[in-house]
Amino acid sequence: MIEPGKLWQLEGGQMRRKLALTFGALERDIQGIAEKGTEYSFKNLPRSEYIKQVCQVLLKDPKLSPSSAETLKKLISSEPFDELRICNFARNELLGIIGTFPAEWDLVIAPHVQKTDENGLVKSRDFFPGMCVYAEDIRSPFNIGSIFRTAEAMGADKVFISPHCIDPEQPRAIRSGMGCIETMGWERISLENLPADLPVFTLETGGTDINEFKFPEKGICIIGSEELGVSPEALAKATYGRVTIPMKGLKASLNVGVAFGILMQKWVEAVSKNN
């Protein structure tokens, strides 16, 4: 990390980039996930005081909006002093000034705490056996990561991905997946090679209202690409049926990750009630 005095000497874009990196490093240090050699190390200056001084550097930036400056000042003077919230707010304000979306930077994400039993042993993942999803030609790393994250959280058994689906181990997919890609079972497979013993249905427009659809206890739900939806071949493969999320908006369009989240909630709810 850079001494506050040196940060005061910087200006414009260089100052903003250094500040953004500094606040990011502080966030990781606060959460206890700082990379080796990047931990806070100014022994004669408490970290909270360092944060206040770095915030003062940001407050001098003429491109910081008056409302953001006012919010930052309130955060600095608030009690208790919330180091993590202040650093996160400041970093994201800087990214907005720079014109960089937060997703283009390394997100500051604390590692998930593993669940253990009374003996301290790591618990195995709980899931609904046979509840699977087939991601067909998903192109966005953020969407595929989101799909894995939702699948893991809601208790899906496995994620299948099509031959032309983006690699789930792409760095941005891993970030978006919040560690779930590492714990979820997944397999790249063609439509023709999907397990024959599981019913297959699709999430697509023009089907049965999701509130009326009879979800199978076990099965494979096909979700299509961001641009084209489910392919004709996938529709033909889905002999169990087609489920649709009713919408009222003029656009009547949902992000595939959001749509999948709605689908999984309804599916889990139906299976849980039947059991």
mmCIF file of C-alpha atoms in Angstrom:
data_model
loop_
_atom_site.group_PDB
_atom_site.id
_atom_site.type_symbol
_atom_site.label_atom_id
_atom_site.label_comp_id
_atom_site.label_asym_id
_atom_site.label_seq_id
_atom_site.Cartn_x
_atom_site.Cartn_y
_atom_site.Cartn_z
ATOM 1 C CA MET A 1 0.000 0.000 0.000
ATOM 2 C CA ILE A 2 1.077 3.545 -0.671
ATOM 3 C CA GLU A 3 1.768 6.115 2.016
ATOM 4 C CA PRO A 4 -0.974 8.780 2.157
ATOM 5 C CA GLY A 5 1.620 11.499 1.612
ATOM 6 C CA LYS A 6 2.595 10.014 -1.746
ATOM 7 C CA LEU A 7 -1.057 9.685 -2.787
ATOM 8 C CA TRP A 8 -1.513 13.415 -2.201
ATOM 9 C CA GLN A 9 1.167 14.052 -4.824
ATOM 10 C CA LEU A 10 -0.739 12.186 -7.548
ATOM 11 C CA GLU A 11 -3.354 13.768 -9.777
ATOM 12 C CA GLY A 12 -6.066 12.856 -12.273
ATOM 13 C CA GLY A 13 -6.264 9.388 -13.723
ATOM 14 C CA GLN A 14 -3.121 8.120 -12.026
ATOM 15 C CA MET A 15 -4.422 9.136 -8.623
ATOM 16 C CA ARG A 16 -7.810 7.470 -9.248
ATOM 17 C CA ARG A 17 -6.292 4.211 -10.408
ATOM 18 C CA LYS A 18 -3.919 4.071 -7.440
ATOM 19 C CA LEU A 19 -6.738 4.917 -5.051
ATOM 20 C CA ALA A 20 -9.025 2.245 -6.508
ATOM 21 C CA LEU A 21 -6.287 -0.353 -6.132
ATOM 22 C CA THR A 22 -5.564 0.851 -2.592
ATOM 23 C CA PHE A 23 -9.196 0.610 -1.490
ATOM 24 C CA GLY A 24 -9.428 -2.836 -3.064
ATOM 25 C CA ALA A 25 -6.326 -3.971 -1.167
ATOM 26 C CA LEU A 26 -7.793 -2.575 2.040
ATOM 27 C CA GLU A 27 -11.038 -4.485 1.498
ATOM 28 C CA ARG A 28 -9.122 -7.732 1.135
ATOM 29 C CA ASP A 29 -7.055 -6.963 4.240
ATOM 30 C CA ILE A 30 -10.167 -6.172 6.288
ATOM 31 C CA GLN A 31 -11.747 -9.468 5.237
ATOM 32 C CA GLY A 32 -8.567 -11.389 5.994
ATOM 33 C CA ILE A 33 -7.993 -12.483 2.404
ATOM 34 C CA ALA A 34 -5.097 -10.208 1.450
ATOM 35 C CA GLU A 35 -2.508 -11.751 -0.840
ATOM 36 C CA LYS A 36 0.854 -12.425 0.788
ATOM 37 C CA GLY A 37 2.902 -9.244 0.841
ATOM 38 C CA THR A 38 -0.118 -6.941 0.401
ATOM 39 C CA GLU A 39 -1.311 -6.921 4.006
ATOM 40 C CA TYR A 40 -1.658 -3.591 5.812
ATOM 41 C CA SER A 41 1.782 -2.877 7.239
ATOM 42 C CA PHE A 42 2.017 0.720 8.508
ATOM 43 C CA LYS A 43 2.821 -0.041 12.156
ATOM 44 C CA ASN A 44 2.711 3.560 13.359
ATOM 45 C CA LEU A 45 -0.644 4.312 11.725
ATOM 46 C CA PRO A 46 -3.810 2.371 12.647
ATOM 47 C CA ARG A 47 -5.578 1.017 9.589
ATOM 48 C CA SER A 48 -8.726 3.004 10.391
ATOM 49 C CA GLU A 49 -6.704 6.224 10.435
ATOM 50 C CA TYR A 50 -5.024 5.271 7.159
ATOM 51 C CA ILE A 51 -8.449 4.754 5.581
ATOM 52 C CA LYS A 52 -9.574 8.187 6.753
ATOM 53 C CA GLN A 53 -6.476 9.810 5.253
ATOM 54 C CA VAL A 54 -6.900 7.999 1.945
ATOM 55 C CA CYS A 55 -10.552 9.064 1.855
ATOM 56 C CA GLN A 56 -9.428 12.672 2.235
ATOM 57 C CA VAL A 57 -7.388 12.239 -0.950
ATOM 58 C CA LEU A 58 -10.520 11.069 -2.761
ATOM 59 C CA LEU A 59 -12.560 13.952 -1.369
ATOM 60 C CA LYS A 60 -10.286 16.438 -3.123
ATOM 61 C CA ASP A 61 -11.115 14.908 -6.524
ATOM 62 C CA PRO A 62 -13.179 17.484 -8.472
ATOM 63 C CA LYS A 63 -15.002 14.685 -10.312
ATOM 64 C CA LEU A 64 -16.451 13.218 -7.131
ATOM 65 C CA SER A 65 -20.105 14.291 -7.080
ATOM 66 C CA PRO A 66 -21.311 16.478 -4.180
ATOM 67 C CA SER A 67 -23.772 13.793 -3.049
ATOM 68 C CA SER A 68 -21.060 11.105 -3.070
ATOM 69 C CA ALA A 69 -18.700 13.374 -1.183
ATOM 70 C CA GLU A 70 -21.387 14.026 1.422
ATOM 71 C CA THR A 71 -22.053 10.295 1.807
ATOM 72 C CA LEU A 72 -18.351 9.565 2.182
ATOM 73 C CA LYS A 73 -17.989 12.256 4.840
ATOM 74 C CA LYS A 74 -20.886 10.737 6.792
ATOM 75 C CA LEU A 75 -19.319 7.289 6.570
ATOM 76 C CA ILE A 76 -16.002 8.653 7.829
ATOM 77 C CA SER A 77 -17.596 10.333 10.847
ATOM 78 C CA SER A 78 -20.053 7.543 11.687
ATOM 79 C CA GLU A 79 -19.725 5.349 14.774
ATOM 80 C CA PRO A 80 -18.901 2.545 14.781
ATOM 81 C CA PHE A 81 -16.380 3.148 12.028
ATOM 82 C CA ASP A 82 -17.263 0.648 9.278
ATOM 83 C CA GLU A 83 -13.941 0.159 7.474
ATOM 84 C CA LEU A 84 -15.234 -2.327 4.904
ATOM 85 C CA ARG A 85 -18.291 -0.302 3.854
ATOM 86 C CA ILE A 86 -16.248 2.883 3.514
ATOM 87 C CA CYS A 87 -13.596 1.226 1.351
ATOM 88 C CA ASN A 88 -16.196 -0.506 -0.804
ATOM 89 C CA PHE A 89 -18.146 2.717 -1.332
ATOM 90 C CA ALA A 90 -14.998 4.700 -2.149
ATOM 91 C CA ARG A 91 -13.670 2.091 -4.584
ATOM 92 C CA ASN A 92 -16.937 1.856 -6.487
ATOM 93 C CA GLU A 93 -17.243 5.640 -6.681
ATOM 94 C CA LEU A 94 -13.764 5.720 -8.197
ATOM 95 C CA LEU A 95 -14.674 3.036 -10.730
ATOM 96 C CA GLY A 96 -17.670 5.132 -11.724
ATOM 97 C CA ILE A 97 -15.482 8.193 -12.246
ATOM 98 C CA ILE A 98 -12.935 6.188 -14.218
ATOM 99 C CA GLY A 99 -15.724 4.710 -16.330
ATOM 100 C CA THR A 100 -14.941 1.093 -15.500
ATOM 101 C CA PHE A 101 -17.614 -1.368 -14.500
ATOM 102 C CA PRO A 102 -16.785 -3.165 -11.232
ATOM 103 C CA ALA A 103 -17.050 -6.509 -13.055
ATOM 104 C CA GLU A 104 -13.992 -5.573 -15.092
ATOM 105 C CA TRP A 105 -11.902 -5.435 -11.935
ATOM 106 C CA ASP A 106 -11.216 -8.186 -9.449
ATOM 107 C CA LEU A 107 -14.237 -8.302 -7.204
ATOM 108 C CA VAL A 108 -13.361 -8.351 -3.520
ATOM 109 C CA ILE A 109 -15.090 -11.532 -2.395
ATOM 110 C CA ALA A 110 -14.404 -13.244 0.907
ATOM 111 C CA PRO A 111 -14.079 -17.039 0.712
ATOM 112 C CA HIS A 112 -17.152 -19.001 1.770
ATOM 113 C CA VAL A 113 -16.960 -20.596 5.178
ATOM 114 C CA GLN A 114 -17.237 -24.363 4.906
ATOM 115 C CA LYS A 115 -20.017 -25.929 6.948
ATOM 116 C CA THR A 116 -18.810 -28.455 9.480
ATOM 117 C CA ASP A 117 -20.495 -30.929 11.781
ATOM 118 C CA GLU A 118 -20.084 -31.195 15.562
ATOM 119 C CA ASN A 119 -16.799 -33.055 15.029
ATOM 120 C CA GLY A 120 -15.345 -30.351 12.834
ATOM 121 C CA LEU A 121 -15.631 -32.442 9.673
ATOM 122 C CA VAL A 122 -16.654 -30.706 6.444
ATOM 123 C CA LYS A 123 -20.247 -31.554 5.588
ATOM 124 C CA SER A 124 -21.076 -33.010 2.201
ATOM 125 C CA ARG A 125 -23.200 -30.873 -0.140
ATOM 126 C CA ASP A 126 -26.937 -31.405 0.278
ATOM 127 C CA PHE A 127 -28.946 -31.590 -2.959
ATOM 128 C CA PHE A 128 -32.023 -33.024 -4.660
ATOM 129 C CA PRO A 129 -30.927 -36.220 -6.446
ATOM 130 C CA GLY A 130 -31.632 -36.130 -10.158
ATOM 131 C CA MET A 131 -32.452 -32.401 -10.301
ATOM 132 C CA CYS A 132 -30.260 -31.196 -13.195
ATOM 133 C CA VAL A 133 -29.887 -28.287 -15.590
ATOM 134 C CA TYR A 134 -28.576 -28.238 -19.149
ATOM 135 C CA ALA A 135 -27.051 -24.889 -20.170
ATOM 136 C CA GLU A 136 -27.226 -24.686 -23.939
ATOM 137 C CA ASP A 137 -24.738 -22.348 -25.620
ATOM 138 C CA ILE A 138 -24.518 -19.801 -22.788
ATOM 139 C CA ARG A 139 -21.916 -17.277 -23.975
ATOM 140 C CA SER A 140 -21.460 -14.918 -21.027
ATOM 141 C CA PRO A 141 -19.008 -15.965 -18.298
ATOM 142 C CA PHE A 142 -21.055 -13.997 -15.781
ATOM 143 C CA ASN A 143 -24.253 -15.821 -16.751
ATOM 144 C CA ILE A 144 -22.725 -19.279 -16.553
ATOM 145 C CA GLY A 145 -21.190 -18.420 -13.184
ATOM 146 C CA SER A 146 -24.573 -17.184 -11.985
ATOM 147 C CA ILE A 147 -26.232 -20.392 -13.169
ATOM 148 C CA PHE A 148 -23.755 -22.494 -11.212
ATOM 149 C CA ARG A 149 -24.185 -20.312 -8.147
ATOM 150 C CA THR A 150 -27.968 -20.645 -8.257
ATOM 151 C CA ALA A 151 -27.812 -24.379 -8.967
ATOM 152 C CA GLU A 152 -25.562 -24.948 -5.957
ATOM 153 C CA ALA A 153 -27.586 -22.724 -3.649
ATOM 154 C CA MET A 154 -30.928 -24.294 -4.553
ATOM 155 C CA GLY A 155 -29.703 -27.884 -4.340
ATOM 156 C CA ALA A 156 -29.378 -29.002 -7.948
ATOM 157 C CA ASP A 157 -27.652 -32.327 -8.432
ATOM 158 C CA LYS A 158 -25.610 -31.527 -11.531
ATOM 159 C CA VAL A 159 -25.032 -28.975 -14.281
ATOM 160 C CA PHE A 160 -24.651 -30.158 -17.861
ATOM 161 C CA ILE A 161 -23.292 -27.734 -20.444
ATOM 162 C CA SER A 162 -23.455 -27.928 -24.229
ATOM 163 C CA PRO A 163 -20.375 -28.323 -26.463
ATOM 164 C CA HIS A 164 -20.508 -24.619 -27.416
ATOM 165 C CA CYS A 165 -21.179 -23.267 -23.938
ATOM 166 C CA ILE A 166 -18.488 -21.003 -22.496
ATOM 167 C CA ASP A 167 -15.926 -22.704 -20.261
ATOM 168 C CA PRO A 168 -17.113 -22.527 -16.612
ATOM 169 C CA GLU A 169 -13.468 -22.344 -15.564
ATOM 170 C CA GLN A 170 -12.982 -19.061 -17.400
ATOM 171 C CA PRO A 171 -11.719 -16.577 -14.753
ATOM 172 C CA ARG A 172 -14.754 -14.300 -14.884
ATOM 173 C CA ALA A 173 -17.094 -17.281 -14.698
ATOM 174 C CA ILE A 174 -15.262 -18.488 -11.599
ATOM 175 C CA ARG A 175 -15.599 -15.046 -10.037
ATOM 176 C CA SER A 176 -19.313 -14.878 -10.805
ATOM 177 C CA GLY A 177 -19.797 -18.425 -9.543
ATOM 178 C CA MET A 178 -18.494 -17.510 -6.073
ATOM 179 C CA GLY A 179 -16.699 -20.836 -5.692
ATOM 180 C CA CYS A 180 -19.730 -22.919 -6.701
ATOM 181 C CA ILE A 181 -18.176 -24.125 -9.954
ATOM 182 C CA GLU A 182 -15.593 -25.931 -7.858
ATOM 183 C CA THR A 183 -18.198 -27.709 -5.720
ATOM 184 C CA MET A 184 -20.949 -28.439 -8.270
ATOM 185 C CA GLY A 185 -20.690 -31.554 -10.375
ATOM 186 C CA TRP A 186 -20.743 -30.626 -14.076
ATOM 187 C CA GLU A 187 -20.157 -32.203 -17.459
ATOM 188 C CA ARG A 188 -19.850 -30.939 -21.036
ATOM 189 C CA ILE A 189 -22.166 -33.085 -23.131
ATOM 190 C CA SER A 190 -24.272 -33.003 -26.294
ATOM 191 C CA LEU A 191 -28.080 -33.106 -26.289
ATOM 192 C CA GLU A 192 -27.977 -36.605 -27.758
ATOM 193 C CA ASN A 193 -25.913 -37.890 -24.841
ATOM 194 C CA LEU A 194 -28.030 -36.552 -21.988
ATOM 195 C CA PRO A 195 -29.045 -39.281 -19.511
ATOM 196 C CA ALA A 196 -31.937 -41.242 -21.035
ATOM 197 C CA ASP A 197 -33.491 -42.097 -17.673
ATOM 198 C CA LEU A 198 -34.384 -38.504 -16.745
ATOM 199 C CA PRO A 199 -37.335 -36.525 -18.145
ATOM 200 C CA VAL A 200 -36.284 -33.428 -20.093
ATOM 201 C CA PHE A 201 -38.145 -30.111 -20.198
ATOM 202 C CA THR A 202 -37.268 -26.567 -21.267
ATOM 203 C CA LEU A 203 -37.547 -23.083 -19.854
ATOM 204 C CA GLU A 204 -38.835 -21.131 -22.845
ATOM 205 C CA THR A 205 -41.647 -18.833 -23.952
ATOM 206 C CA GLY A 206 -44.878 -20.284 -25.304
ATOM 207 C CA GLY A 207 -45.180 -23.081 -22.759
ATOM 208 C CA THR A 208 -47.132 -23.917 -19.614
ATOM 209 C CA ASP A 209 -47.348 -21.192 -16.979
ATOM 210 C CA ILE A 210 -44.704 -21.882 -14.319
ATOM 211 C CA ASN A 211 -47.437 -21.682 -11.670
ATOM 212 C CA GLU A 212 -49.321 -24.548 -13.339
ATOM 213 C CA PHE A 213 -46.445 -26.674 -14.620
ATOM 214 C CA LYS A 214 -46.146 -30.132 -13.041
ATOM 215 C CA PHE A 215 -42.462 -30.333 -12.174
ATOM 216 C CA PRO A 216 -40.888 -33.800 -12.127
ATOM 217 C CA GLU A 217 -39.150 -34.949 -8.961
ATOM 218 C CA LYS A 218 -36.102 -35.726 -11.094
ATOM 219 C CA GLY A 219 -35.304 -34.296 -14.488
ATOM 220 C CA ILE A 220 -33.217 -32.047 -16.682
ATOM 221 C CA CYS A 221 -34.268 -28.485 -17.437
ATOM 222 C CA ILE A 222 -32.768 -26.970 -20.593
ATOM 223 C CA ILE A 223 -32.073 -23.236 -20.553
ATOM 224 C CA GLY A 224 -31.072 -21.572 -23.812
ATOM 225 C CA SER A 225 -28.599 -18.971 -24.961
ATOM 226 C CA GLU A 226 -28.890 -15.268 -24.185
ATOM 227 C CA GLU A 227 -29.610 -14.335 -27.790
ATOM 228 C CA LEU A 228 -31.521 -17.221 -29.353
ATOM 229 C CA GLY A 229 -33.086 -19.082 -26.459
ATOM 230 C CA VAL A 230 -33.538 -22.839 -26.636
ATOM 231 C CA SER A 231 -32.642 -24.431 -29.988
ATOM 232 C CA PRO A 232 -35.192 -26.378 -32.088
ATOM 233 C CA GLU A 233 -33.205 -29.530 -31.367
ATOM 234 C CA ALA A 234 -33.481 -28.909 -27.632
ATOM 235 C CA LEU A 235 -37.206 -28.256 -27.915
ATOM 236 C CA ALA A 236 -37.599 -31.581 -29.696
ATOM 237 C CA LYS A 237 -35.535 -33.271 -26.984
ATOM 238 C CA ALA A 238 -37.768 -31.853 -24.234
ATOM 239 C CA THR A 239 -40.515 -34.453 -24.381
ATOM 240 C CA TYR A 240 -41.673 -33.728 -20.812
ATOM 241 C CA GLY A 241 -42.775 -30.219 -21.750
ATOM 242 C CA ARG A 242 -42.054 -26.518 -21.825
ATOM 243 C CA VAL A 243 -42.375 -24.188 -18.826
ATOM 244 C CA THR A 244 -42.820 -20.425 -19.168
ATOM 245 C CA ILE A 245 -42.470 -17.541 -16.733
ATOM 246 C CA PRO A 246 -45.448 -15.164 -17.181
ATOM 247 C CA MET A 247 -44.443 -11.505 -17.622
ATOM 248 C CA LYS A 248 -46.324 -8.228 -17.964
ATOM 249 C CA GLY A 249 -43.623 -5.804 -19.114
ATOM 250 C CA LEU A 250 -43.432 -4.329 -22.605
ATOM 251 C CA LYS A 251 -40.095 -6.035 -23.178
ATOM 252 C CA ALA A 252 -41.146 -9.269 -21.459
ATOM 253 C CA SER A 253 -37.510 -10.301 -21.217
ATOM 254 C CA LEU A 254 -35.409 -11.694 -18.384
ATOM 255 C CA ASN A 255 -31.689 -12.316 -18.052
ATOM 256 C CA VAL A 256 -31.090 -16.069 -18.363
ATOM 257 C CA GLY A 257 -29.521 -16.237 -14.915
ATOM 258 C CA VAL A 258 -32.496 -14.478 -13.334
ATOM 259 C CA ALA A 259 -34.967 -16.684 -15.202
ATOM 260 C CA PHE A 260 -33.118 -19.785 -14.042
ATOM 261 C CA GLY A 261 -33.294 -18.567 -10.443
ATOM 262 C CA ILE A 262 -37.080 -18.241 -10.681
ATOM 263 C CA LEU A 263 -37.306 -21.685 -12.277
ATOM 264 C CA MET A 264 -35.216 -23.335 -9.562
ATOM 265 C CA GLN A 265 -37.243 -21.776 -6.749
ATOM 266 C CA LYS A 266 -40.491 -23.107 -8.252
ATOM 267 C CA TRP A 267 -38.990 -26.530 -8.943
ATOM 268 C CA VAL A 268 -37.589 -26.924 -5.439
ATOM 269 C CA GLU A 269 -40.853 -25.712 -3.945
ATOM 270 C CA ALA A 270 -42.844 -28.266 -5.937
ATOM 271 C CA VAL A 271 -40.545 -31.185 -5.064
ATOM 272 C CA SER A 272 -40.443 -30.214 -1.389
ATOM 273 C CA LYS A 273 -44.262 -30.101 -1.190
ATOM 274 C CA ASN A 274 -44.585 -33.513 -2.845
ATOM 275 C CA ASN A 275 -42.134 -35.013 -0.375
#
